[in-house]
Coordinates of C-alpha atoms in Angstrom, one line a residue:
Chain A
X21 CA -0.1 -0.2 -0.2
X22 CA 1.5 3.7 -0.9
X23 CA 2.2 5.9 2.0
X24 CA 2.8 9.5 2.7
X25 CA 4.9 11.3 5.2
X26 CA 5.7 14.2 5.6
X27 CA 7.4 14.9 9.2
X28 CA 7.5 18.6 9.5
X29 CA 3.8 19.7 10.8
X30 CA 4.5 23.3 10.8
X31 CA 7.6 25.3 9.4
X32 CA 8.3 28.8 9.9
X33 CA 10.4 31.3 7.4
X34 CA 11.2 34.9 6.9
X35 CA 9.8 36.6 4.2
X36 CA 12.8 36.2 1.3
X37 CA 13.9 33.3 2.5
X38 CA 14.1 29.9 1.3
X39 CA 11.6 27.3 1.7
X40 CA 12.3 23.4 1.3
X41 CA 8.9 21.5 2.6
X42 CA 10.0 17.4 3.1
X43 CA 7.3 15.0 1.9
X44 CA 8.4 11.1 2.1
X45 CA 6.4 8.4 0.0
X46 CA 6.2 4.2 0.1
X47 CA 5.2 2.8 -2.4
X48 CA 7.2 0.2 -4.7
X49 CA 7.1 1.6 -8.1
X50 CA 7.3 4.7 -9.6
X51 CA 4.6 6.7 -8.5
X52 CA 2.6 9.7 -9.8
X53 CA 3.2 12.8 -7.1
X54 CA 1.6 16.0 -6.1
X55 CA 2.0 19.5 -4.1
X56 CA -1.5 21.1 -3.3
X57 CA -1.3 24.2 -1.1
X58 CA -4.4 25.1 0.9
X59 CA -5.3 28.9 1.7
X60 CA -7.4 29.5 4.4
X61 CA -10.7 29.0 3.3
X62 CA -10.0 27.6 0.5
X63 CA -10.0 24.0 -1.0
X64 CA -6.6 22.6 -2.7
X65 CA -4.6 24.3 -5.3
X66 CA -2.8 22.2 -7.4
X67 CA 0.8 23.5 -7.3
X68 CA 3.0 20.7 -9.2
X69 CA 2.8 17.0 -10.5
X70 CA 5.5 14.2 -11.8
X71 CA 4.5 11.1 -13.4
X72 CA 8.2 10.5 -15.2
X73 CA 10.8 12.2 -16.9
X74 CA 12.7 15.0 -15.5
X75 CA 13.0 14.7 -12.0
X76 CA 13.4 18.5 -11.5
X77 CA 9.3 19.8 -11.8
X78 CA 8.6 23.2 -12.0
X79 CA 4.8 24.2 -10.7
X80 CA 2.7 27.5 -9.9
X81 CA 4.3 30.4 -8.1
X82 CA 7.5 29.8 -8.5
X83 CA 7.7 26.2 -6.6
X84 CA 9.5 23.3 -7.7
X85 CA 9.9 19.9 -6.2
X86 CA 12.6 17.2 -7.2
X87 CA 11.7 13.5 -7.0
X88 CA 14.9 11.6 -6.0
X89 CA 14.2 7.4 -6.1
X90 CA 17.0 6.8 -3.7
X91 CA 15.6 8.4 -1.2
X92 CA 11.9 7.8 -2.2
X93 CA 11.3 11.9 -1.8
X94 CA 9.5 15.0 -3.5
X95 CA 10.4 18.0 -1.6
X96 CA 8.8 21.4 -2.5
X97 CA 10.9 24.4 -2.7
X98 CA 11.2 28.2 -3.2
X99 CA 14.1 30.4 -3.1
X100 CA 12.3 33.5 -1.6
X101 CA 8.8 33.2 0.0
X102 CA 6.1 35.8 -0.1
X103 CA 4.1 35.9 2.8
X104 CA 0.8 35.1 0.5
X105 CA 2.5 31.7 0.7
X106 CA 1.5 31.2 4.3
X107 CA -0.7 28.4 4.0
X108 CA -1.1 24.4 4.1
X109 CA 1.2 22.3 2.1
X110 CA -0.1 18.3 1.2
X111 CA 1.7 16.6 -0.7
X112 CA 0.0 13.3 -2.2
X113 CA 1.0 9.9 -4.1
X114 CA -0.5 7.6 -6.1
X115 CA 0.0 4.3 -7.8
X116 CA 1.2 4.2 -11.2
X117 CA -0.2 0.7 -11.4
X118 CA -3.8 1.9 -12.2
X119 CA -5.0 2.7 -8.5
X120 CA -7.1 6.2 -8.8
X121 CA -7.4 6.7 -5.2
X122 CA -4.5 9.3 -4.1
X123 CA -3.2 9.1 -0.7
X124 CA -2.4 12.4 1.0
X125 CA -0.1 13.6 3.7
X126 CA -1.0 15.0 6.3
X127 CA 0.0 18.3 5.4
X128 CA 2.7 21.1 6.8
X129 CA 1.8 24.4 7.8
X130 CA 3.8 27.2 6.4
X131 CA 3.8 30.5 8.6
X132 CA 5.8 33.5 7.2
X133 CA 7.1 36.3 9.3
X134 CA 8.0 39.8 7.8
Chain B
X7 CA -15.4 29.4 -16.0
X8 CA -17.0 28.7 -12.8
X9 CA -15.2 26.1 -10.3
X10 CA -15.9 23.6 -8.1
X11 CA -19.0 24.6 -5.8
X12 CA -20.0 23.2 -3.0
X13 CA -23.2 23.8 -0.7
X14 CA -23.8 24.4 2.4
X15 CA -20.5 26.3 3.0
X16 CA -21.3 25.5 6.8
X17 CA -23.3 23.3 8.6
X18 CA -24.3 23.0 12.0
X19 CA -26.3 19.9 13.0
X20 CA -27.5 17.9 15.8
X21 CA -26.4 14.3 17.1
X22 CA -28.5 11.8 15.4
X23 CA -30.0 14.3 12.1
X24 CA -29.2 13.1 8.6
X25 CA -27.2 16.3 6.4
X26 CA -26.6 16.4 2.6
X27 CA -24.2 18.1 1.5
X28 CA -24.4 18.9 -2.3
X29 CA -21.1 19.4 -4.9
X30 CA -21.1 21.0 -8.0
X31 CA -18.1 19.8 -10.8
X32 CA -16.9 21.5 -13.4
X33 CA -18.8 20.6 -16.6
X34 CA -17.1 18.0 -18.6
X35 CA -15.3 16.9 -15.8
X36 CA -16.4 13.0 -15.6
X37 CA -14.4 12.3 -12.4
X38 CA -15.8 13.3 -9.0
X39 CA -14.0 12.5 -5.6
X40 CA -15.6 13.1 -2.5
X41 CA -12.6 13.5 0.8
X42 CA -13.0 14.3 4.4
X43 CA -10.6 16.5 6.0
X44 CA -10.7 15.8 9.8
X45 CA -8.5 18.6 12.1
X46 CA -4.8 18.5 11.5
X47 CA -5.2 15.4 9.4
X48 CA -4.3 15.0 6.1
X49 CA -7.3 14.1 2.9
X50 CA -9.2 11.0 3.5
X51 CA -10.7 9.3 0.4
X52 CA -14.7 8.6 0.8
X53 CA -16.0 7.7 -3.1
X54 CA -14.8 8.4 -6.7
X55 CA -17.3 8.5 -9.0
X56 CA -15.8 7.6 -12.9
X57 CA -18.7 8.3 -16.0
X58 CA -21.4 6.1 -16.3
X59 CA -19.2 3.3 -13.8
X60 CA -20.3 2.4 -10.7
X61 CA -19.0 4.7 -7.9
X62 CA -15.8 3.1 -5.6
X63 CA -17.2 3.4 -2.7
X64 CA -14.3 2.0 -0.5
X65 CA -13.6 4.3 1.0
X66 CA -16.7 5.5 2.8
X67 CA -16.4 4.6 6.8
X68 CA -19.4 3.2 7.7
X69 CA -23.2 2.6 5.8
X70 CA -24.4 5.9 7.9
X71 CA -22.6 7.4 4.4
X72 CA -23.6 7.3 0.9
X73 CA -23.6 9.3 -2.2
X74 CA -25.0 9.7 -5.5
X75 CA -24.2 11.4 -8.4
X76 CA -27.0 12.1 -10.9
X77 CA -27.1 12.8 -14.9
X78 CA -23.3 12.6 -14.3
X79 CA -23.0 15.9 -12.8
X80 CA -24.1 17.3 -9.4
X81 CA -23.2 14.9 -6.5
X82 CA -24.7 14.4 -3.2
X83 CA -23.2 13.2 -0.2
X84 CA -25.6 12.1 2.6
X85 CA -24.4 11.4 6.3
X86 CA -27.1 9.4 8.6
X87 CA -27.5 9.5 11.7
X88 CA -25.0 11.7 12.4
X89 CA -22.3 11.5 15.2
X90 CA -19.9 14.0 16.4
X91 CA -16.9 12.3 14.9
X92 CA -18.5 12.9 11.3
X93 CA -17.2 16.4 12.2
X94 CA -14.8 17.6 9.4
X95 CA -14.6 19.5 6.8
X96 CA -15.7 17.4 3.6
X97 CA -13.8 18.1 -0.2
X98 CA -15.0 17.6 -3.1
X99 CA -12.8 17.5 -6.5
X100 CA -13.6 17.0 -10.1
X101 CA -11.2 16.4 -12.7
X102 CA -11.7 16.2 -16.5
X103 CA -11.5 12.2 -17.2
X104 CA -8.8 11.0 -15.1
X105 CA -6.3 10.2 -11.9
X106 CA -3.4 11.9 -14.6
X107 CA -5.7 15.3 -14.7
X108 CA -5.6 17.6 -12.3
X109 CA -8.3 17.6 -9.7
X110 CA -10.2 20.8 -9.0
X111 CA -11.1 21.2 -5.4
X112 CA -14.4 23.1 -3.9
X113 CA -13.6 25.4 -0.9
X114 CA -15.9 22.2 0.5
X115 CA -18.6 22.2 3.5
X116 CA -17.4 22.3 7.3
X117 CA -19.7 20.1 9.1
X118 CA -20.0 20.4 13.0
X119 CA -22.5 17.9 15.1
X120 CA -23.0 19.5 18.5

């Protein structure tokens, strides 16, 4: 069965600082991987996704993520955080073997200090 | 165009009452998911509709939960005899066809069972 771990419940950064949110997955083969953002009172919005190919994936709002098979990780990064990036971030995994039910991590809450 | 809409945005009910939650997906999207998001938890899959196929109900936590999708569009999630542990945010998402397509989430319905 697939699973996702987001080790950090909260992360606090200063505006303008770089950001890395961790995501580790458990799945036998190469999974489909996703990062979503949930702003207060909003539904989830897809930031980026990885299916195959280039392991560095570019997303919206200046985010990127890198798939590292050897570490079973798909960490989300941003070089310079803006105050509007304060939100909840969810990593999700979907097996590439035909399942259509994604598994979501518990989320990481990003706090941005001015 | 219009995104996924859900109603009501908030619902407070008494233990033992039945509730209906509604989801209007994006027009033309054949896939529809329901998820439950409890405080501090990730998203928990509930049910999946794809076109005219039989829905995947494997995530429904008990037989008090049911869902239908009429005419391949609007979906209703019904919870009978609500319990306090049903309190959560219920999210609906739709996508064009399948799992590789981006899921678009609604803003959710916050259900509180007193």
